[in-house]
mmCIF file of C-alpha atoms in Angstrom:
data_model
loop_
_atom_site.group_PDB
_atom_site.id
_atom_site.type_symbol
_atom_site.label_atom_id
_atom_site.label_comp_id
_atom_site.label_asym_id
_atom_site.label_seq_id
_atom_site.Cartn_x
_atom_site.Cartn_y
_atom_site.Cartn_z
ATOM 1 C CA UNK A 17 -56.451 104.156 88.084
ATOM 2 C CA UNK A 18 -55.315 101.873 85.239
ATOM 3 C CA UNK A 19 -57.632 98.957 84.003
ATOM 4 C CA UNK A 20 -56.824 95.841 81.941
ATOM 5 C CA UNK A 21 -59.258 93.314 80.570
ATOM 6 C CA UNK A 22 -57.954 90.108 79.760
ATOM 7 C CA UNK A 23 -60.690 87.505 78.136
ATOM 8 C CA UNK A 24 -61.458 84.707 75.891
ATOM 9 C CA UNK A 25 -59.792 82.885 78.701
ATOM 10 C CA UNK A 26 -60.843 79.545 80.573
ATOM 11 C CA UNK A 27 -61.821 82.791 82.910
ATOM 12 C CA UNK A 28 -63.197 86.017 82.064
ATOM 13 C CA UNK A 29 -60.849 88.646 84.391
ATOM 14 C CA UNK A 30 -61.406 92.268 84.396
ATOM 15 C CA UNK A 31 -59.514 93.805 87.050
ATOM 16 C CA UNK A 32 -57.746 97.399 87.942
ATOM 17 C CA UNK A 33 -54.105 97.719 89.345
ATOM 18 C CA UNK A 34 -53.102 99.839 92.281
ATOM 19 C CA UNK A 35 -53.354 103.542 91.344
ATOM 20 C CA UNK A 36 -49.751 103.876 92.449
ATOM 21 C CA UNK A 37 -48.771 101.406 89.889
ATOM 22 C CA UNK A 38 -46.277 102.661 87.002
ATOM 23 C CA UNK A 39 -46.150 99.601 85.071
ATOM 24 C CA UNK A 40 -49.497 96.986 85.143
ATOM 25 C CA UNK A 41 -47.592 94.156 83.742
ATOM 26 C CA UNK A 42 -46.336 94.256 87.637
ATOM 27 C CA UNK A 43 -50.042 93.517 88.695
ATOM 28 C CA UNK A 44 -50.316 90.044 90.687
ATOM 29 C CA UNK A 45 -53.191 89.416 88.627
ATOM 30 C CA UNK A 46 -50.790 88.263 85.833
ATOM 31 C CA UNK A 47 -49.009 85.643 88.032
ATOM 32 C CA UNK A 48 -52.015 84.224 89.678
ATOM 33 C CA UNK A 49 -52.218 80.207 89.373
ATOM 34 C CA UNK A 50 -55.094 80.021 87.746
ATOM 35 C CA UNK A 51 -53.953 82.079 84.841
ATOM 36 C CA UNK A 52 -52.092 78.369 83.879
ATOM 37 C CA UNK A 53 -55.454 77.239 82.332
ATOM 38 C CA UNK A 54 -55.917 80.179 80.204
ATOM 39 C CA UNK A 55 -56.512 78.200 76.649
ATOM 40 C CA UNK A 56 -57.597 80.844 74.306
ATOM 41 C CA UNK A 57 -56.309 84.626 74.312
ATOM 42 C CA UNK A 58 -54.807 87.485 76.710
ATOM 43 C CA UNK A 59 -55.797 91.000 75.453
ATOM 44 C CA UNK A 60 -54.092 93.812 76.602
ATOM 45 C CA UNK A 61 -54.701 97.079 74.122
ATOM 46 C CA UNK A 62 -53.750 100.510 75.466
ATOM 47 C CA UNK A 63 -52.876 99.840 79.282
ATOM 48 C CA UNK A 64 -49.037 101.379 78.849
ATOM 49 C CA UNK A 65 -47.430 98.069 80.220
ATOM 50 C CA UNK A 66 -43.664 98.544 79.785
ATOM 51 C CA UNK A 67 -43.071 94.736 80.397
ATOM 52 C CA UNK A 68 -44.033 91.171 79.700
ATOM 53 C CA UNK A 69 -43.363 89.138 82.600
ATOM 54 C CA UNK A 70 -41.356 85.880 82.281
ATOM 55 C CA UNK A 71 -44.264 83.877 83.656
ATOM 56 C CA UNK A 72 -46.281 84.324 80.604
ATOM 57 C CA UNK A 73 -44.144 81.278 79.377
ATOM 58 C CA UNK A 74 -46.115 79.023 81.996
ATOM 59 C CA UNK A 75 -49.375 79.816 79.697
ATOM 60 C CA UNK A 76 -48.546 76.578 77.918
ATOM 61 C CA UNK A 77 -52.162 76.634 76.296
ATOM 62 C CA UNK A 78 -52.519 79.919 75.293
ATOM 63 C CA UNK A 79 -53.062 80.203 71.201
ATOM 64 C CA UNK A 80 -53.312 84.360 70.830
ATOM 65 C CA UNK A 81 -51.415 87.273 72.699
ATOM 66 C CA UNK A 82 -52.612 90.429 71.642
ATOM 67 C CA UNK A 83 -50.872 93.456 73.397
ATOM 68 C CA UNK A 84 -51.283 96.529 70.994
ATOM 69 C CA UNK A 85 -50.177 100.151 71.670
ATOM 70 C CA UNK A 86 -48.720 99.742 74.743
ATOM 71 C CA UNK A 87 -44.997 100.564 75.778
ATOM 72 C CA UNK A 88 -43.258 97.482 75.223
ATOM 73 C CA UNK A 89 -39.317 97.182 74.718
ATOM 74 C CA UNK A 90 -38.752 93.903 74.706
ATOM 75 C CA UNK A 91 -40.400 90.482 74.160
ATOM 76 C CA UNK A 92 -38.885 87.889 76.653
ATOM 77 C CA UNK A 93 -37.579 84.093 75.336
ATOM 78 C CA UNK A 94 -40.253 82.907 77.842
ATOM 79 C CA UNK A 95 -42.881 83.673 75.658
ATOM 80 C CA UNK A 96 -41.004 80.966 72.749
ATOM 81 C CA UNK A 97 -41.891 78.199 75.277
ATOM 82 C CA UNK A 98 -45.561 78.703 74.143
ATOM 83 C CA UNK A 99 -45.948 76.007 71.073
ATOM 84 C CA UNK A 100 -49.094 76.348 70.751
ATOM 85 C CA UNK A 101 -49.782 79.849 69.764
ATOM 86 C CA UNK A 102 -51.602 80.868 67.159
ATOM 87 C CA UNK A 103 -51.639 84.624 66.738
ATOM 88 C CA UNK A 104 -49.049 87.450 68.190
ATOM 89 C CA UNK A 105 -50.011 90.768 67.511
ATOM 90 C CA UNK A 106 -47.496 93.080 69.094
ATOM 91 C CA UNK A 107 -48.229 96.446 67.379
ATOM 92 C CA UNK A 108 -47.458 99.762 68.303
ATOM 93 C CA UNK A 109 -44.667 99.338 70.459
ATOM 94 C CA UNK A 110 -41.068 100.339 70.495
ATOM 95 C CA UNK A 111 -39.574 96.960 69.798
ATOM 96 C CA UNK A 112 -36.212 97.139 68.358
ATOM 97 C CA UNK A 113 -35.291 93.904 68.502
ATOM 98 C CA UNK A 114 -37.083 90.155 69.016
ATOM 99 C CA UNK A 115 -35.287 86.930 70.199
ATOM 100 C CA UNK A 116 -34.367 84.903 66.914
ATOM 101 C CA UNK A 117 -36.604 81.676 68.399
ATOM 102 C CA UNK A 118 -39.937 81.835 66.259
ATOM 103 C CA UNK A 119 -39.184 78.045 65.592
ATOM 104 C CA UNK A 120 -40.496 77.410 68.673
ATOM 105 C CA UNK A 121 -44.092 78.837 67.697
ATOM 106 C CA UNK A 122 -44.415 75.899 64.774
ATOM 107 C CA UNK A 123 -48.563 76.895 65.073
ATOM 108 C CA UNK A 124 -48.166 80.773 64.151
ATOM 109 C CA UNK A 125 -50.433 81.915 61.802
ATOM 110 C CA UNK A 126 -50.878 85.826 62.540
ATOM 111 C CA UNK A 127 -47.468 87.856 62.975
ATOM 112 C CA UNK A 128 -48.686 91.604 63.326
ATOM 113 C CA UNK A 129 -45.595 93.582 63.909
ATOM 114 C CA UNK A 130 -47.170 97.038 63.005
ATOM 115 C CA UNK A 131 -45.773 99.956 64.182
ATOM 116 C CA UNK A 132 -42.531 98.589 66.349
ATOM 117 C CA UNK A 133 -38.966 100.012 65.714
ATOM 118 C CA UNK A 134 -37.961 96.579 63.798
ATOM 119 C CA UNK A 135 -34.867 97.445 61.261
ATOM 120 C CA UNK A 136 -34.909 93.703 60.492
ATOM 121 C CA UNK A 137 -36.559 90.429 60.146
ATOM 122 C CA UNK A 138 -35.374 87.656 62.563
ATOM 123 C CA UNK A 139 -34.462 84.751 60.496
ATOM 124 C CA UNK A 140 -36.450 82.205 62.117
ATOM 125 C CA UNK A 141 -40.037 83.743 61.181
ATOM 126 C CA UNK A 142 -39.056 82.452 57.670
ATOM 127 C CA UNK A 143 -38.918 78.575 59.073
ATOM 128 C CA UNK A 144 -42.979 79.293 60.007
ATOM 129 C CA UNK A 145 -44.766 76.894 57.072
ATOM 130 C CA UNK A 146 -48.273 77.801 58.692
ATOM 131 C CA UNK A 147 -47.902 81.483 58.746
ATOM 132 C CA UNK A 148 -50.921 82.999 56.846
ATOM 133 C CA UNK A 149 -50.436 86.476 58.030
ATOM 134 C CA UNK A 150 -47.557 88.538 58.439
ATOM 135 C CA UNK A 151 -47.591 92.668 58.966
ATOM 136 C CA UNK A 152 -44.752 94.945 59.567
ATOM 137 C CA UNK A 153 -46.497 98.301 58.089
ATOM 138 C CA UNK A 154 -44.648 101.966 59.521
ATOM 139 C CA UNK A 155 -41.515 99.697 60.866
ATOM 140 C CA UNK A 156 -38.133 100.759 59.614
ATOM 141 C CA UNK A 157 -37.127 97.717 57.801
ATOM 142 C CA UNK A 158 -34.593 98.174 55.026
ATOM 143 C CA UNK A 159 -34.789 94.645 53.828
ATOM 144 C CA UNK A 160 -37.011 91.997 53.156
ATOM 145 C CA UNK A 161 -34.357 88.653 52.999
ATOM 146 C CA UNK A 162 -34.470 86.220 50.277
ATOM 147 C CA UNK A 163 -35.962 83.492 52.775
ATOM 148 C CA UNK A 164 -39.570 85.303 52.299
ATOM 149 C CA UNK A 165 -40.036 82.356 49.768
ATOM 150 C CA UNK A 166 -39.938 79.922 52.358
ATOM 151 C CA UNK A 167 -43.728 81.044 53.408
ATOM 152 C CA UNK A 168 -45.349 79.043 50.962
ATOM 153 C CA UNK A 169 -48.328 79.481 53.238
ATOM 154 C CA UNK A 170 -48.842 83.199 53.428
ATOM 155 C CA UNK A 171 -51.928 84.575 52.304
ATOM 156 C CA UNK A 172 -51.352 88.677 53.847
ATOM 157 C CA UNK A 173 -48.245 90.171 53.418
ATOM 158 C CA UNK A 174 -47.866 94.066 54.787
ATOM 159 C CA UNK A 175 -45.151 96.546 53.962
ATOM 160 C CA UNK A 176 -46.636 99.612 54.015
ATOM 161 C CA UNK A 177 -44.388 102.714 55.726
ATOM 162 C CA UNK A 178 -41.513 100.724 55.585
ATOM 163 C CA UNK A 179 -38.083 101.267 54.025
ATOM 164 C CA UNK A 180 -37.807 98.806 51.645
ATOM 165 C CA UNK A 181 -36.331 99.503 48.273
ATOM 166 C CA UNK A 182 -36.251 96.094 46.890
ATOM 167 C CA UNK A 183 -38.195 92.722 46.933
ATOM 168 C CA UNK A 184 -36.755 89.254 46.462
ATOM 169 C CA UNK A 185 -37.589 87.141 43.536
ATOM 170 C CA UNK A 186 -38.142 84.027 45.451
ATOM 171 C CA UNK A 187 -41.325 85.756 46.621
ATOM 172 C CA UNK A 188 -42.821 83.946 43.560
ATOM 173 C CA UNK A 189 -42.486 81.097 45.639
ATOM 174 C CA UNK A 190 -45.953 83.051 47.037
ATOM 175 C CA UNK A 191 -48.002 82.924 43.984
ATOM 176 C CA UNK A 192 -50.248 80.084 44.927
ATOM 177 C CA UNK A 193 -51.625 81.694 48.151
ATOM 178 C CA UNK A 194 -50.107 85.284 48.804
ATOM 179 C CA UNK A 195 -53.794 87.178 48.252
ATOM 180 C CA UNK A 196 -52.692 90.439 49.492
ATOM 181 C CA UNK A 197 -49.931 92.613 49.382
ATOM 182 C CA UNK A 198 -49.558 95.749 50.764
ATOM 183 C CA UNK A 199 -46.450 98.303 49.675
ATOM 184 C CA UNK A 200 -47.658 101.655 49.963
ATOM 185 C CA UNK A 201 -45.159 104.386 51.215
ATOM 186 C CA UNK A 202 -42.258 102.086 50.529
ATOM 187 C CA UNK A 203 -39.100 102.771 48.580
ATOM 188 C CA UNK A 204 -39.882 100.606 45.919
ATOM 189 C CA UNK A 205 -39.012 101.979 42.414
ATOM 190 C CA UNK A 206 -41.810 101.881 39.348
ATOM 191 C CA UNK A 207 -39.800 99.098 37.933
ATOM 192 C CA UNK A 208 -39.491 97.043 40.987
ATOM 193 C CA UNK A 209 -43.208 97.132 41.815
ATOM 194 C CA UNK A 210 -43.818 95.967 37.616
ATOM 195 C CA UNK A 211 -41.712 93.109 38.429
ATOM 196 C CA UNK A 212 -43.243 92.117 41.741
ATOM 197 C CA UNK A 213 -46.506 92.129 39.355
ATOM 198 C CA UNK A 214 -45.110 89.902 36.894
ATOM 199 C CA UNK A 215 -44.158 87.899 39.511
ATOM 200 C CA UNK A 216 -47.431 87.600 41.383
ATOM 201 C CA UNK A 217 -49.983 87.639 38.618
ATOM 202 C CA UNK A 218 -52.996 86.525 41.243
ATOM 203 C CA UNK A 219 -52.212 89.068 44.033
ATOM 204 C CA UNK A 220 -53.812 91.897 45.100
ATOM 205 C CA UNK A 221 -51.087 94.740 45.268
ATOM 206 C CA UNK A 222 -51.726 97.970 46.768
ATOM 207 C CA UNK A 223 -49.039 100.485 46.079
ATOM 208 C CA UNK A 224 -48.518 104.356 45.143
#
């Protein structure tokens, strides 16, 4: 029997799916009307869920979604109706593409996509002027776009284990706020890293 815990809502919910259910996201609890009052976060970790139901878009007060270590392959467009969302953690899911709708999440401050199958970053992520933490560790990204320089509120940028081989000079725009950057096990040459250190003299940069 699979068990899912949703916490930090107006209601604290602990429930078990029917033991014959192969996908916990089918559980009727995700469609219960009282969830519309959930105003803080949904946390589902290590539950093997394969889909995010479209009805998540009805949770208009939601501030955080934490769906780590599941079997999610797609993110519904409906999720981008959640204009109050501050944190979105989709780590360790086999997501290869995201809807290019991040401009609909203007309050987003934390976006963690470690261990996904993403090969490119949706361009609308670079419209998130409040974004403070961006994680892509162990995702097969090849390019960090020039638009990274638009994220002037960014404090943490993790790119460990990606296939990135260059960093655009526009990252200099982040020098006033970027506190920590991790680029361990990337394709960056020593020369590229030396340039990065000059562009970001006040940033703690971890590399090898």
